[in-house]
Coordinates of N, CA and C in Angstrom, one line a residue:
M26 N 0.9 -0.9 -0.1 CA 0.2 0.0 0.2 C 0.9 1.1 0.0
K27 N 0.7 2.1 -0.8 CA 1.3 3.4 -0.9 C 1.0 4.2 0.3
R28 N 2.0 4.8 0.8 CA 1.8 5.8 2.1 C 1.6 7.2 1.5
S29 N 0.6 8.2 2.0 CA 0.4 9.3 1.9 C 1.0 10.1 2.4
R30 N 2.0 11.1 1.8 CA 3.0 12.1 2.5 C 2.0 13.2 3.4
T31 N 0.6 13.4 3.0 CA -0.1 14.3 3.6 C -0.7 13.7 4.8
F32 N -1.1 12.7 4.9 CA -1.5 11.9 6.0 C -0.5 11.6 6.9
E33 N 0.5 11.4 6.8 CA 1.9 11.7 7.4 C 2.1 13.1 8.0
I34 N 2.1 13.9 7.2 CA 2.1 15.6 7.9 C 1.0 15.8 8.7
A35 N -0.3 15.2 8.5 CA -1.3 15.5 9.4 C -1.2 14.8 10.9
L36 N -0.7 13.7 10.7 CA -0.5 12.9 12.2 C 0.4 13.3 12.8
S37 N 1.6 13.9 12.3 CA 2.7 14.3 12.7 C 2.4 15.7 13.4
A38 N 1.6 16.9 12.4 CA 1.5 18.2 13.2 C 0.2 17.7 14.4
L39 N -0.7 16.8 14.4 CA -1.2 16.6 15.5 C -0.5 16.3 16.7
A40 N 0.4 15.4 16.4 CA 1.4 15.0 17.7 C 1.9 16.0 18.0
C41 N 2.6 16.8 17.2 CA 3.4 18.2 17.2 C 2.5 19.3 18.1
A42 N 1.3 19.3 17.8 CA 0.6 20.0 18.6 C 0.1 19.8 19.8
V43 N -0.2 18.4 20.0 CA -0.6 17.9 21.4 C 0.7 18.1 22.5
A44 N 2.0 17.7 22.0 CA 3.1 17.6 22.6 C 3.4 19.2 23.2
T45 N 3.3 19.9 22.0 CA 3.8 21.3 22.3 C 2.7 21.7 23.8
G46 N 1.4 21.4 23.4 CA 0.8 22.0 24.5 C 0.7 21.5 25.7
A47 N 1.0 19.8 25.7 CA 1.4 19.3 27.1 C 2.6 19.8 27.8
L48 N 3.7 19.7 26.9 CA 5.1 20.7 27.5 C 4.6 21.9 28.0
T49 N 4.2 22.8 27.6 CA 3.5 24.3 27.8 C 3.1 24.4 29.1
L50 N 2.0 23.8 29.4 CA 1.2 23.5 30.3 C 1.8 22.8 31.5
G51 N 2.7 21.8 31.3 CA 3.5 21.4 32.3 C 4.6 22.4 32.9
A52 N 5.0 23.0 32.0 CA 5.9 24.2 32.4 C 5.5 25.2 33.1
Y53 N 4.1 25.7 32.9 CA 3.4 26.7 33.7 C 2.5 26.3 34.7
V54 N 2.2 25.0 34.7 CA 1.5 24.4 36.0 C 2.6 23.3 36.9
P55 N 3.2 23.5 37.7 CA 4.2 22.6 38.1 C 3.7 21.3 38.4
V56 N 2.6 21.2 38.9 CA 1.6 19.7 39.4 C 1.6 19.0 38.0
L57 N 1.6 19.6 36.9 CA 1.4 18.9 35.7 C 2.7 18.8 34.8
F58 N 3.7 18.9 35.7 CA 5.1 19.1 34.9 C 5.5 17.8 34.1
A59 N 5.1 16.6 35.2 CA 5.6 15.2 34.6 C 4.3 14.7 33.7
A60 N 3.4 15.1 34.2 CA 2.5 14.6 33.4 C 2.2 15.1 31.9
G61 N 2.6 16.4 31.9 CA 3.2 16.8 30.6 C 4.1 16.3 29.6
Y62 N 5.0 15.7 30.3 CA 6.3 14.9 29.5 C 5.6 13.4 29.3
L63 N 4.6 12.9 30.1 CA 4.3 11.6 29.2 C 3.2 11.8 28.3
L64 N 2.2 12.8 28.3 CA 1.5 13.1 27.5 C 2.1 13.5 25.9
A65 N 3.1 14.2 26.4 CA 3.9 14.7 25.0 C 4.4 13.4 24.5
A66 N 5.1 12.5 25.2 CA 5.6 11.1 24.7 C 4.7 10.5 23.9
F67 N 3.4 10.4 24.9 CA 2.4 9.5 24.3 C 1.8 10.1 22.9
S68 N 2.0 11.5 22.8 CA 1.3 11.9 21.6 C 2.3 11.6 20.4
L69 N 3.5 11.3 20.7 CA 4.3 11.3 19.5 C 4.3 9.8 19.1
M70 N 3.7 8.8 20.0 CA 3.3 7.7 19.4 C 2.3 7.3 18.3
V71 N 1.5 8.4 18.0 CA 0.5 8.5 17.0 C 1.2 8.3 15.7
P72 N 2.3 9.0 15.2 CA 3.0 8.8 14.0 C 3.6 7.7 13.7
L73 N 4.0 7.1 15.2 CA 4.8 5.8 15.0 C 3.8 4.7 14.7
T74 N 2.6 4.4 14.8 CA 1.7 3.4 14.7 C 1.4 3.2 13.6
K75 N 2.0 4.2 12.3 CA 1.9 4.1 11.0 C 3.4 4.1 10.4
D76 N 4.1 3.7 11.3 CA 5.7 3.5 11.3 C 6.3 4.9 10.3
F77 N 5.7 6.0 11.0 CA 6.4 7.4 10.1 C 7.1 7.9 11.2
Y78 N 8.6 7.3 10.9 CA 9.6 7.8 11.7 C 10.0 9.2 11.5
W79 N 10.2 9.7 10.4 CA 10.5 11.0 10.2 C 9.7 11.8 10.6
G80 N 8.1 11.6 10.5 CA 7.1 12.6 10.8 C 7.3 12.6 12.5
A81 N 7.4 11.6 13.1 CA 7.9 11.2 14.6 C 8.7 12.2 15.1
G82 N 10.1 12.2 14.3 CA 11.2 12.7 14.4 C 11.2 14.5 14.3
L83 N 10.2 15.0 13.5 CA 9.8 16.4 13.2 C 9.1 16.7 14.2
A84 N 7.8 15.9 14.7 CA 6.9 16.3 15.5 C 7.8 16.6 16.9
H85 N 8.9 15.6 17.2 CA 9.2 15.9 18.1 C 10.3 17.2 18.5
L86 N 11.0 17.3 17.2 CA 11.6 18.8 17.1 C 11.0 20.0 17.2
G87 N 9.9 19.9 16.7 CA 8.8 20.9 16.6 C 8.3 21.2 17.7
A88 N 7.9 20.0 18.6 CA 7.4 20.3 19.8 C 8.2 20.8 21.0
S89 N 9.6 20.5 20.7 CA 11.0 21.2 21.8 C 11.0 22.4 21.3
L90 N 11.0 22.7 20.3 CA 11.3 24.3 19.5 C 10.0 25.1 20.2
L91 N 8.8 24.7 20.0 CA 7.7 25.4 20.0 C 7.5 25.5 21.6
A92 N 7.5 24.6 22.4 CA 7.8 24.5 23.7 C 8.5 25.6 24.4
F93 N 9.6 25.6 23.9 CA 10.6 26.3 24.3 C 10.2 28.0 23.8
A94 N 9.8 28.1 22.8 CA 9.3 29.4 22.5 C 8.5 30.1 23.1
F95 N 7.4 29.1 23.5 CA 6.1 29.3 24.3 C 6.6 29.5 25.8
T96 N 7.6 28.8 26.2 CA 7.9 29.1 27.8 C 9.2 29.9 28.1
G97 N 9.9 29.8 27.3 CA 11.2 30.9 27.1 C 12.4 29.9 28.2
N98 N 12.1 28.8 28.7 CA 12.5 28.5 29.7 C 13.2 26.9 29.2
I99 N 14.4 26.8 28.8 CA 15.0 25.7 28.1 C 15.3 24.5 29.0
W100 N 15.4 25.0 30.4 CA 15.5 23.7 31.4 C 14.3 23.1 31.7
A101 N 13.2 23.7 31.3 CA 12.0 22.9 31.4 C 11.7 22.0 30.4
V102 N 12.4 22.2 29.3 CA 12.1 21.4 27.7 C 13.1 20.4 27.6
L103 N 14.2 20.6 28.4 CA 15.6 19.9 28.0 C 15.4 18.4 27.9
P104 N 14.8 17.8 29.2 CA 14.6 16.4 29.4 C 13.9 15.7 28.3
F105 N 12.7 16.5 28.1 CA 12.0 16.0 26.8 C 12.4 16.0 25.3
A106 N 13.5 16.8 25.6 CA 14.4 17.1 24.1 C 15.5 16.0 24.2
V107 N 16.0 15.7 25.1 CA 17.2 14.7 25.1 C 16.6 13.2 25.4
F108 N 15.6 13.0 25.9 CA 15.1 11.6 26.2 C 13.7 11.5 26.2
F109 N 12.9 12.0 26.6 CA 11.3 11.5 26.8 C 10.8 11.5 25.7
G110 N 11.0 12.6 24.6 CA 10.4 12.6 23.3 C 11.1 11.6 22.1
L111 N 12.4 11.3 22.6 CA 13.1 10.4 21.4 C 13.0 9.2 22.1
H112 N 12.3 8.8 23.3 CA 12.6 7.6 23.4 C 11.1 6.6 23.0
P113 N 10.0 7.2 22.5 CA 9.3 6.4 21.8 C 9.8 6.0 20.3
I114 N 10.7 6.9 19.6 CA 10.9 6.7 18.6 C 12.1 5.3 18.5
V115 N 12.8 5.5 19.7 CA 14.0 4.5 19.7 C 13.3 3.1 20.1
N116 N 12.4 3.2 21.1 CA 11.4 1.9 21.2 C 10.9 1.3 20.1
R117 N 10.3 2.1 19.2 CA 9.6 1.6 18.0 C 10.7 1.0 17.0
L118 N 11.9 1.5 16.8 CA 12.8 1.1 16.1 C 13.5 -0.1 16.8
Q119 N 13.6 -0.5 18.1 CA 13.9 -1.7 18.5 C 13.0 -2.4 18.5
F120 N 11.5 -2.4 18.5 CA 10.6 -3.3 18.3 C 10.3 -3.8 17.0
R121 N 10.7 -3.0 16.2 CA 10.4 -3.3 14.3 C 11.9 -4.0 13.8
H122 N 12.9 -3.6 14.4 CA 13.9 -3.9 13.6 C 15.1 -5.1 14.5
I123 N 14.8 -5.5 15.8 CA 15.6 -6.2 16.5 C 14.6 -7.3 16.8
K124 N 14.9 -8.5 16.2 CA 14.3 -9.6 16.3 C 14.7 -10.7 17.5
K125 N 16.0 -10.7 17.5 CA 16.6 -11.7 18.3 C 16.6 -11.1 19.8
F126 N 15.9 -12.2 21.0 CA 16.0 -11.6 22.4 C 17.3 -11.1 22.9
V127 N 18.3 -12.0 22.4 CA 19.5 -11.5 23.1 C 20.3 -10.0 22.8
L128 N 19.5 -9.7 21.6 CA 20.2 -8.3 21.3 C 19.3 -7.2 22.0
H129 N 18.3 -7.7 22.7 CA 17.4 -6.5 23.2 C 18.1 -6.3 24.8
I130 N 19.0 -7.2 25.2 CA 19.8 -7.0 26.4 C 20.6 -5.8 26.6
P131 N 21.4 -6.0 25.5 CA 22.3 -4.6 25.4 C 21.7 -3.4 25.2
V132 N 20.6 -3.5 24.4 CA 19.8 -2.3 23.8 C 19.3 -1.9 25.2
F133 N 18.4 -2.8 25.9 CA 17.8 -2.1 27.1 C 19.0 -1.3 28.0
F134 N 20.1 -2.1 28.2 CA 21.3 -1.4 29.2 C 21.6 -0.1 28.2
A135 N 21.8 0.3 27.1 CA 22.1 1.3 26.4 C 21.0 2.3 26.7
K136 N 19.9 1.8 26.6 CA 18.5 3.0 26.8 C 18.6 3.3 28.5
A137 N 19.0 2.3 29.3 CA 18.9 2.8 30.9 C 20.1 3.8 31.2
A138 N 21.2 3.4 30.6 CA 22.5 4.3 30.9 C 22.0 6.0 30.0
W139 N 21.3 5.9 29.0 CA 20.9 7.1 28.4 C 19.8 7.6 29.5
F140 N 18.8 6.9 30.0 CA 17.9 7.7 31.1 C 18.7 7.8 32.5
D141 N 19.7 7.2 32.9 CA 20.2 7.4 34.2 C 21.1 9.1 33.8
G142 N 21.5 8.9 32.5 CA 22.4 10.2 32.2 C 21.4 11.5 32.3
V143 N 20.1 11.2 31.8 CA 19.1 12.4 31.7 C 18.8 12.6 33.2
L144 N 18.8 11.7 33.9 CA 18.5 11.9 35.3 C 19.3 12.9 35.8
L145 N 20.8 12.6 35.6 CA 21.6 13.6 36.4 C 21.7 14.7 35.9
L146 N 21.4 14.6 34.4 CA 21.3 16.1 33.8 C 20.1 17.0 34.4
A147 N 19.0 16.2 34.7 CA 17.9 17.1 35.1 C 18.1 17.3 36.5
W148 N 18.8 16.7 37.5 CA 19.1 16.8 38.7 C 20.0 18.2 38.8
F149 N 20.9 18.1 38.1 CA 21.8 19.3 38.1 C 21.3 20.7 37.6
T150 N 20.2 20.5 36.3 CA 19.8 21.7 35.6 C 18.3 22.0 36.5
L151 N 17.5 21.2 36.5 CA 16.3 21.6 37.1 C 16.3 21.6 38.7
G152 N 17.2 20.8 39.4 CA 17.2 20.9 40.7 C 17.1 22.4 41.2
G153 N 17.9 23.3 40.6 CA 18.2 24.6 40.9 C 16.8 25.4 40.9
L154 N 16.1 25.0 39.8 CA 14.7 25.2 38.9 C 13.6 25.1 40.5
F155 N 13.7 23.8 40.7 CA 12.7 23.6 41.9 C 13.2 23.7 43.3
G156 N 14.3 24.2 43.4 CA 14.8 24.3 44.8 C 14.9 23.1 45.3
I157 N 15.6 22.0 44.7 CA 16.0 20.7 45.2 C 17.2 20.4 45.4
T158 N 18.3 21.2 45.2 CA 19.6 21.1 45.1 C 20.0 20.9 46.7
Q159 N 19.5 21.4 47.6 CA 19.8 21.6 48.9 C 19.1 20.7 49.6
M160 N 19.4 19.3 49.8 CA 18.3 18.6 50.2 C 18.7 18.3 51.8
T161 N 18.4 19.0 52.5 CA 18.9 18.9 54.0 C 17.9 18.0 54.6
W162 N 16.6 17.5 53.8 CA 15.6 16.7 54.2 C 16.0 15.6 53.9
Y163 N 16.7 15.3 53.1 CA 17.4 13.9 52.8 C 18.5 13.6 52.5
P164 N 19.4 13.6 53.5 CA 21.0 13.8 53.1 C 21.3 12.3 52.3
F165 N 20.7 11.0 52.5 CA 21.3 10.0 52.1 C 21.4 10.1 50.3
V166 N 20.3 11.0 49.7 CA 20.3 11.0 48.3 C 21.5 11.9 47.8
E167 N 21.7 12.8 48.6 CA 22.8 13.9 48.1 C 24.4 13.2 48.2
Q168 N 24.5 12.2 49.4 CA 25.6 11.7 49.8 C 26.0 10.4 48.6
Y169 N 24.9 9.8 48.2 CA 24.9 8.7 47.3 C 24.2 8.8 46.1
L170 N 24.5 10.0 45.8 CA 23.7 10.5 44.4 C 23.4 9.7 43.4
Y171 N 24.9 9.3 42.8 CA 25.2 8.5 41.6 C 24.9 7.0 42.2
L172 N 24.7 6.6 43.1 CA 24.5 5.1 43.5 C 22.7 5.1 43.0
V173 N 22.2 5.9 44.1 CA 20.6 6.3 43.9 C 20.4 6.2 42.4
V174 N 20.9 7.1 41.6 CA 20.6 7.6 40.3 C 20.7 6.1 39.4
F175 N 21.7 5.4 39.2 CA 22.2 4.5 38.7 C 21.5 3.2 38.9
L176 N 21.0 2.9 40.4 CA 20.5 1.8 40.8 C 18.8 2.0 40.6
G177 N 18.5 3.1 41.3 CA 17.2 3.6 41.4 C 16.4 3.6 40.0
G178 N 17.2 4.5 39.2 CA 16.7 5.1 37.8 C 16.8 4.0 36.9
T179 N 17.5 2.8 37.1 CA 17.5 1.7 36.0 C 16.2 1.0 36.5
V180 N 16.0 0.7 37.7 CA 14.8 -0.2 38.2 C 13.7 0.6 37.7
A181 N 13.4 2.0 38.0 CA 12.5 2.8 37.6 C 12.2 2.8 36.1
F182 N 13.4 2.7 35.2 CA 13.4 2.7 33.9 C 13.0 1.7 33.3
A183 N 13.4 0.5 33.9 CA 12.8 -1.0 33.3 C 11.1 -0.8 33.2
A184 N 10.4 -0.5 34.4 CA 9.0 -0.3 34.3 C 8.7 0.7 33.3
Y185 N 9.2 1.8 33.3 CA 8.8 2.9 32.5 C 9.0 2.3 30.8
D186 N 10.1 1.7 30.5 CA 10.3 1.0 29.4 C 9.2 -0.1 29.0
F187 N 8.9 -0.8 29.7 CA 7.8 -1.6 29.6 C 6.6 -1.0 29.6
M188 N 6.2 -0.2 30.3 CA 4.9 0.7 30.2 C 4.8 1.2 28.7
M189 N 6.0 1.9 28.2 CA 5.9 2.5 27.2 C 5.6 1.7 25.7
F190 N 6.1 0.3 26.1 CA 5.9 -0.6 25.0 C 4.4 -0.8 24.9
L191 N 3.7 -1.1 26.3 CA 2.5 -1.4 26.2 C 1.6 -0.2 25.7
C192 N 1.9 0.9 26.2 CA 1.1 2.0 25.5 C 1.4 2.1 24.0
Q193 N 2.5 2.0 23.4 CA 2.6 2.0 22.0 C 1.6 0.7 21.5
R194 N 1.9 -0.2 22.2 CA 0.9 -1.2 21.7 C -0.7 -0.9 21.8
G195 N -1.0 -0.2 22.5 CA -2.5 0.5 22.9 C -2.9 1.2 21.9
A196 N -1.7 2.3 21.2 CA -1.8 3.3 20.3 C -1.9 2.4 19.2
D197 N -1.1 1.6 19.0 CA -1.6 0.7 17.4 C -2.8 0.2 17.4
L198 N -3.2 -0.2 18.4 CA -4.7 -1.0 18.3 C -5.6 0.2 18.1
A199 N -5.4 1.4 18.9 CA -6.3 2.4 18.5 C -6.4 3.2 17.2
V200 N -5.1 3.0 16.6 CA -5.0 3.8 15.3 C -5.4 2.9 14.3
R201 N -5.3 1.5 14.5 CA -5.3 0.5 13.5 C -6.5 1.0 12.4
R202 N -7.7 1.3 13.1 CA -8.7 1.6 12.3 C -8.7 2.6 11.1
I203 N -7.8 3.3 11.5 CA -7.6 4.1 10.3 C -7.1 3.6 8.8
G204 N -8.0 3.7 7.9 CA -7.6 2.9 6.9 C -6.0 3.6 5.9
R205 N -5.3 4.3 6.4 CA -4.4 4.7 5.1 C -3.0 3.9 5.9

């Protein structure tokens, strides 16, 4: 079946608009910060349901740039730009192109190291934004920051990665009815 470029552009524009709105709302309402990241990542799954990798990549780039333009805060958009927006694309590529189970293990550890690096980046950049760099209320985390991030972050990433695969499967089932 021939793919329609206009259909790819429409799905990507829809994903970009929803992701931009979610990131902008999350930046202005601190309670919705994490929810904005998740909704933006979920919206990027829509073009991926039809294997529109370029469309998802451009939607990610557009959402990151537009959210920065609307908020003026690079630090609020940075974790989405370097991990949370790219993760659904990497997961889809992994799901489609890696067939042997043995190869999924090093890919998982590479993605976990990527996630842990983004956690450290977020800690050092967003910590000052939210006032959590002086953690007098929990000195254990400050003393063993790298151990907490690499062990706790890897365990949390395993659950997050699994849930994102399930969400992509749900998005595939929801969009399957679109006949293009």
